[in-house]
mmCIF file with all atom_site columns, C-alpha atoms in Angstrom:
data_model
loop_
_atom_site.group_PDB
_atom_site.id
_atom_site.type_symbol
_atom_site.label_atom_id
_atom_site.label_alt_id
_atom_site.label_comp_id
_atom_site.label_asym_id
_atom_site.label_entity_id
_atom_site.label_seq_id
_atom_site.pdbx_PDB_ins_code
_atom_site.Cartn_x
_atom_site.Cartn_y
_atom_site.Cartn_z
_atom_site.occupancy
_atom_site.B_iso_or_equiv
_atom_site.pdbx_formal_charge
_atom_site.auth_seq_id
_atom_site.auth_comp_id
_atom_site.auth_asym_id
_atom_site.auth_atom_id
_atom_site.pdbx_PDB_model_num
ATOM 1   C CA . UNK J 1 1   ? 20.629 14.925 92.053  1.00 89.00 ? 1   UNK J CA 1
ATOM 2   C CA . UNK J 1 2   ? 20.612 18.664 91.544  1.00 91.00 ? 2   UNK J CA 1
ATOM 3   C CA . UNK J 1 3   ? 22.587 20.505 88.900  1.00 94.00 ? 3   UNK J CA 1
ATOM 4   C CA . UNK J 1 4   ? 24.190 23.811 89.780  1.00 92.00 ? 4   UNK J CA 1
ATOM 5   C CA . UNK J 1 5   ? 23.750 25.740 86.542  1.00 89.00 ? 5   UNK J CA 1
ATOM 6   C CA . UNK J 1 6   ? 25.563 28.767 87.991  1.00 90.00 ? 6   UNK J CA 1
ATOM 7   C CA . UNK J 1 7   ? 28.597 26.868 89.289  1.00 89.00 ? 7   UNK J CA 1
ATOM 8   C CA . UNK J 1 8   ? 31.999 26.545 87.679  1.00 92.00 ? 8   UNK J CA 1
ATOM 9   C CA . UNK J 1 9   ? 31.709 22.771 87.180  1.00 93.00 ? 9   UNK J CA 1
ATOM 10  C CA . UNK J 1 10  ? 30.084 21.924 83.838  1.00 95.00 ? 10  UNK J CA 1
ATOM 11  C CA . UNK J 1 11  ? 26.760 20.072 84.096  1.00 96.00 ? 11  UNK J CA 1
ATOM 12  C CA . UNK J 1 12  ? 28.072 16.925 82.362  1.00 96.00 ? 12  UNK J CA 1
ATOM 13  C CA . UNK J 1 13  ? 30.861 16.738 84.964  1.00 96.00 ? 13  UNK J CA 1
ATOM 14  C CA . UNK J 1 14  ? 28.350 17.123 87.801  1.00 96.00 ? 14  UNK J CA 1
ATOM 15  C CA . UNK J 1 15  ? 26.375 14.174 86.402  1.00 97.00 ? 15  UNK J CA 1
ATOM 16  C CA . UNK J 1 16  ? 29.547 12.110 85.884  1.00 96.00 ? 16  UNK J CA 1
ATOM 17  C CA . UNK J 1 17  ? 30.832 12.792 89.402  1.00 96.00 ? 17  UNK J CA 1
ATOM 18  C CA . UNK J 1 18  ? 27.443 12.021 90.957  1.00 96.00 ? 18  UNK J CA 1
ATOM 19  C CA . UNK J 1 19  ? 27.259 8.593  89.322  1.00 95.00 ? 19  UNK J CA 1
ATOM 20  C CA . UNK J 1 20  ? 30.972 7.844  89.792  1.00 93.00 ? 20  UNK J CA 1
ATOM 21  C CA . UNK J 1 21  ? 30.593 8.462  93.542  1.00 92.00 ? 21  UNK J CA 1
ATOM 22  C CA . UNK J 1 22  ? 27.383 6.438  93.756  1.00 93.00 ? 22  UNK J CA 1
ATOM 23  C CA . UNK J 1 23  ? 29.080 3.531  91.982  1.00 90.00 ? 23  UNK J CA 1
ATOM 24  C CA . UNK J 1 24  ? 32.320 3.709  93.962  1.00 84.00 ? 24  UNK J CA 1
ATOM 25  C CA . UNK J 1 25  ? 30.385 3.936  97.253  1.00 85.00 ? 25  UNK J CA 1
ATOM 26  C CA . UNK J 1 26  ? 28.301 0.971  96.088  1.00 86.00 ? 26  UNK J CA 1
ATOM 27  C CA . UNK J 1 27  ? 25.076 2.936  96.409  1.00 92.00 ? 27  UNK J CA 1
ATOM 28  C CA . UNK J 1 28  ? 24.541 1.634  92.879  1.00 92.00 ? 28  UNK J CA 1
ATOM 29  C CA . UNK J 1 29  ? 25.463 -2.063 92.774  1.00 90.00 ? 29  UNK J CA 1
ATOM 30  C CA . UNK J 1 30  ? 26.801 -3.959 89.786  1.00 88.00 ? 30  UNK J CA 1
ATOM 31  C CA . UNK J 1 31  ? 23.975 -4.439 87.299  1.00 90.00 ? 31  UNK J CA 1
ATOM 32  C CA . UNK J 1 32  ? 21.933 -1.449 88.500  1.00 93.00 ? 32  UNK J CA 1
ATOM 33  C CA . UNK J 1 33  ? 20.252 0.281  85.609  1.00 96.00 ? 33  UNK J CA 1
ATOM 34  C CA . UNK J 1 34  ? 20.810 4.006  85.099  1.00 97.00 ? 34  UNK J CA 1
ATOM 35  C CA . UNK J 1 35  ? 18.015 6.213  83.766  1.00 97.00 ? 35  UNK J CA 1
ATOM 36  C CA . UNK J 1 36  ? 17.921 6.606  80.012  1.00 95.00 ? 36  UNK J CA 1
ATOM 37  C CA . UNK J 1 37  ? 19.856 9.557  78.665  1.00 96.00 ? 37  UNK J CA 1
ATOM 38  C CA . UNK J 1 38  ? 16.661 11.248 77.511  1.00 95.00 ? 38  UNK J CA 1
ATOM 39  C CA . UNK J 1 39  ? 14.819 10.691 80.799  1.00 97.00 ? 39  UNK J CA 1
ATOM 40  C CA . UNK J 1 40  ? 17.692 11.980 82.919  1.00 97.00 ? 40  UNK J CA 1
ATOM 41  C CA . UNK J 1 41  ? 18.202 14.980 80.646  1.00 97.00 ? 41  UNK J CA 1
ATOM 42  C CA . UNK J 1 42  ? 14.519 15.847 80.975  1.00 97.00 ? 42  UNK J CA 1
ATOM 43  C CA . UNK J 1 43  ? 14.519 15.360 84.771  1.00 96.00 ? 43  UNK J CA 1
ATOM 44  C CA . UNK J 1 44  ? 17.591 17.570 85.210  1.00 96.00 ? 44  UNK J CA 1
ATOM 45  C CA . UNK J 1 45  ? 16.685 20.167 82.597  1.00 95.00 ? 45  UNK J CA 1
ATOM 46  C CA . UNK J 1 46  ? 19.787 19.394 80.528  1.00 96.00 ? 46  UNK J CA 1
ATOM 47  C CA . UNK J 1 47  ? 20.469 18.780 76.877  1.00 96.00 ? 47  UNK J CA 1
ATOM 48  C CA . UNK J 1 48  ? 20.528 15.132 75.841  1.00 97.00 ? 48  UNK J CA 1
ATOM 49  C CA . UNK J 1 49  ? 24.109 15.530 74.602  1.00 97.00 ? 49  UNK J CA 1
ATOM 50  C CA . UNK J 1 50  ? 25.197 16.746 78.055  1.00 97.00 ? 50  UNK J CA 1
ATOM 51  C CA . UNK J 1 51  ? 23.965 13.583 79.758  1.00 97.00 ? 51  UNK J CA 1
ATOM 52  C CA . UNK J 1 52  ? 25.261 11.434 76.889  1.00 96.00 ? 52  UNK J CA 1
ATOM 53  C CA . UNK J 1 53  ? 28.747 12.888 77.421  1.00 97.00 ? 53  UNK J CA 1
ATOM 54  C CA . UNK J 1 54  ? 28.634 12.057 81.137  1.00 97.00 ? 54  UNK J CA 1
ATOM 55  C CA . UNK J 1 55  ? 27.533 8.483  80.386  1.00 96.00 ? 55  UNK J CA 1
ATOM 56  C CA . UNK J 1 56  ? 30.228 8.137  77.709  1.00 96.00 ? 56  UNK J CA 1
ATOM 57  C CA . UNK J 1 57  ? 32.922 9.215  80.175  1.00 95.00 ? 57  UNK J CA 1
ATOM 58  C CA . UNK J 1 58  ? 31.589 6.796  82.792  1.00 95.00 ? 58  UNK J CA 1
ATOM 59  C CA . UNK J 1 59  ? 31.744 4.042  80.188  1.00 94.00 ? 59  UNK J CA 1
ATOM 60  C CA . UNK J 1 60  ? 35.297 4.968  79.179  1.00 91.00 ? 60  UNK J CA 1
ATOM 61  C CA . UNK J 1 61  ? 36.259 4.724  82.865  1.00 89.00 ? 61  UNK J CA 1
ATOM 62  C CA . UNK J 1 62  ? 34.782 1.221  82.975  1.00 89.00 ? 62  UNK J CA 1
ATOM 63  C CA . UNK J 1 63  ? 32.124 2.139  85.539  1.00 92.00 ? 63  UNK J CA 1
ATOM 64  C CA . UNK J 1 64  ? 29.109 1.513  83.320  1.00 94.00 ? 64  UNK J CA 1
ATOM 65  C CA . UNK J 1 65  ? 28.354 -0.347 80.137  1.00 93.00 ? 65  UNK J CA 1
ATOM 66  C CA . UNK J 1 66  ? 25.729 0.309  77.534  1.00 90.00 ? 66  UNK J CA 1
ATOM 67  C CA . UNK J 1 67  ? 23.762 -2.714 76.411  1.00 87.00 ? 67  UNK J CA 1
ATOM 68  C CA . UNK J 1 68  ? 21.869 -1.271 73.464  1.00 84.00 ? 68  UNK J CA 1
ATOM 69  C CA . UNK J 1 69  ? 18.148 -1.407 74.079  1.00 85.00 ? 69  UNK J CA 1
ATOM 70  C CA . UNK J 1 70  ? 18.720 -2.882 77.540  1.00 85.00 ? 70  UNK J CA 1
ATOM 71  C CA . UNK J 1 71  ? 20.148 0.489  78.602  1.00 92.00 ? 71  UNK J CA 1
ATOM 72  C CA . UNK J 1 72  ? 23.134 1.565  80.655  1.00 95.00 ? 72  UNK J CA 1
ATOM 73  C CA . UNK J 1 73  ? 24.059 -0.473 83.708  1.00 94.00 ? 73  UNK J CA 1
ATOM 74  C CA . UNK J 1 74  ? 26.751 -0.410 86.384  1.00 93.00 ? 74  UNK J CA 1
ATOM 75  C CA . UNK J 1 75  ? 29.616 -2.555 85.153  1.00 90.00 ? 75  UNK J CA 1
ATOM 76  C CA . UNK J 1 76  ? 31.411 -5.282 87.073  1.00 84.00 ? 76  UNK J CA 1
ATOM 77  C CA . UNK J 1 77  ? 34.618 -3.711 85.721  1.00 76.00 ? 77  UNK J CA 1
ATOM 78  C CA . UNK J 1 78  ? 34.205 -0.945 88.283  1.00 64.00 ? 78  UNK J CA 1
ATOM 79  C CA . UNK J 1 79  ? 35.036 -3.449 91.045  1.00 66.00 ? 79  UNK J CA 1
ATOM 80  C CA . UNK J 1 80  ? 38.065 -4.811 89.201  1.00 70.00 ? 80  UNK J CA 1
ATOM 81  C CA . UNK J 1 81  ? 39.245 -1.266 88.424  1.00 70.00 ? 81  UNK J CA 1
ATOM 82  C CA . UNK J 1 82  ? 38.946 -0.383 92.105  1.00 71.00 ? 82  UNK J CA 1
ATOM 83  C CA . UNK J 1 83  ? 40.970 -3.477 93.023  1.00 74.00 ? 83  UNK J CA 1
ATOM 84  C CA . UNK J 1 84  ? 43.687 -2.517 90.518  1.00 80.00 ? 84  UNK J CA 1
ATOM 85  C CA . UNK J 1 85  ? 43.903 0.951  92.054  1.00 82.00 ? 85  UNK J CA 1
ATOM 86  C CA . UNK J 1 86  ? 44.076 -0.525 95.564  1.00 80.00 ? 86  UNK J CA 1
ATOM 87  C CA . UNK J 1 87  ? 46.933 -2.806 94.489  1.00 88.00 ? 87  UNK J CA 1
ATOM 88  C CA . UNK J 1 88  ? 48.769 0.129  92.903  1.00 92.00 ? 88  UNK J CA 1
ATOM 89  C CA . UNK J 1 89  ? 48.243 2.168  96.077  1.00 92.00 ? 89  UNK J CA 1
ATOM 90  C CA . UNK J 1 90  ? 49.672 -0.641 98.194  1.00 93.00 ? 90  UNK J CA 1
ATOM 91  C CA . UNK J 1 91  ? 52.727 -0.828 95.916  1.00 95.00 ? 91  UNK J CA 1
ATOM 92  C CA . UNK J 1 92  ? 53.142 2.944  96.111  1.00 95.00 ? 92  UNK J CA 1
ATOM 93  C CA . UNK J 1 93  ? 52.859 2.932  99.909  1.00 94.00 ? 93  UNK J CA 1
ATOM 94  C CA . UNK J 1 94  ? 55.479 0.191  100.156 1.00 95.00 ? 94  UNK J CA 1
ATOM 95  C CA . UNK J 1 95  ? 57.832 2.074  97.835  1.00 96.00 ? 95  UNK J CA 1
ATOM 96  C CA . UNK J 1 96  ? 57.336 5.343  99.728  1.00 95.00 ? 96  UNK J CA 1
ATOM 97  C CA . UNK J 1 97  ? 58.131 3.608  103.025 1.00 95.00 ? 97  UNK J CA 1
ATOM 98  C CA . UNK J 1 98  ? 61.176 1.906  101.493 1.00 96.00 ? 98  UNK J CA 1
ATOM 99  C CA . UNK J 1 99  ? 62.464 5.275  100.307 1.00 96.00 ? 99  UNK J CA 1
ATOM 100 C CA . UNK J 1 100 ? 61.926 6.836  103.712 1.00 96.00 ? 100 UNK J CA 1
ATOM 101 C CA . UNK J 1 101 ? 59.087 9.177  102.784 1.00 95.00 ? 101 UNK J CA 1
ATOM 102 C CA . UNK J 1 102 ? 56.703 10.178 105.534 1.00 95.00 ? 102 UNK J CA 1
ATOM 103 C CA . UNK J 1 103 ? 53.004 9.472  105.077 1.00 94.00 ? 103 UNK J CA 1
ATOM 104 C CA . UNK J 1 104 ? 52.441 13.210 104.680 1.00 95.00 ? 104 UNK J CA 1
ATOM 105 C CA . UNK J 1 105 ? 55.049 13.466 101.888 1.00 95.00 ? 105 UNK J CA 1
ATOM 106 C CA . UNK J 1 106 ? 53.611 10.436 100.104 1.00 95.00 ? 106 UNK J CA 1
ATOM 107 C CA . UNK J 1 107 ? 50.092 11.891 100.273 1.00 94.00 ? 107 UNK J CA 1
ATOM 108 C CA . UNK J 1 108 ? 51.277 15.262 98.971  1.00 94.00 ? 108 UNK J CA 1
ATOM 109 C CA . UNK J 1 109 ? 52.831 13.537 95.972  1.00 95.00 ? 109 UNK J CA 1
ATOM 110 C CA . UNK J 1 110 ? 49.547 11.723 95.256  1.00 93.00 ? 110 UNK J CA 1
ATOM 111 C CA . UNK J 1 111 ? 47.533 14.935 95.636  1.00 92.00 ? 111 UNK J CA 1
ATOM 112 C CA . UNK J 1 112 ? 49.836 16.700 93.178  1.00 92.00 ? 112 UNK J CA 1
ATOM 113 C CA . UNK J 1 113 ? 49.484 13.839 90.714  1.00 91.00 ? 113 UNK J CA 1
ATOM 114 C CA . UNK J 1 114 ? 45.678 13.972 90.920  1.00 87.00 ? 114 UNK J CA 1
ATOM 115 C CA . UNK J 1 115 ? 45.468 17.687 90.159  1.00 85.00 ? 115 UNK J CA 1
ATOM 116 C CA . UNK J 1 116 ? 44.367 18.479 86.620  1.00 69.00 ? 116 UNK J CA 1
#
């Protein structure tokens, strides 16, 4: 992972997105151990608090869990969260079809909802 220190995306967000993608793509399986906050901060040339914030946000999203001295690992909740989102997407798709929305219209609504 490389951090773009000149980019518009804050470093903690770059770390969070990197791990969120790796977990959602199953490049990091359930139970995989993440580097310690201090080790990753040193490797990336970041402040410890920057990496800690990224890990905290991953934990709040249910993608990782911190097990004290055992470290931070990929959580099994990530799979159940993904399944909940899939179920919600299926419900949304059914509702959109029932209401006569085209696929394009339905996707535009989702894109708008995902914008910050």
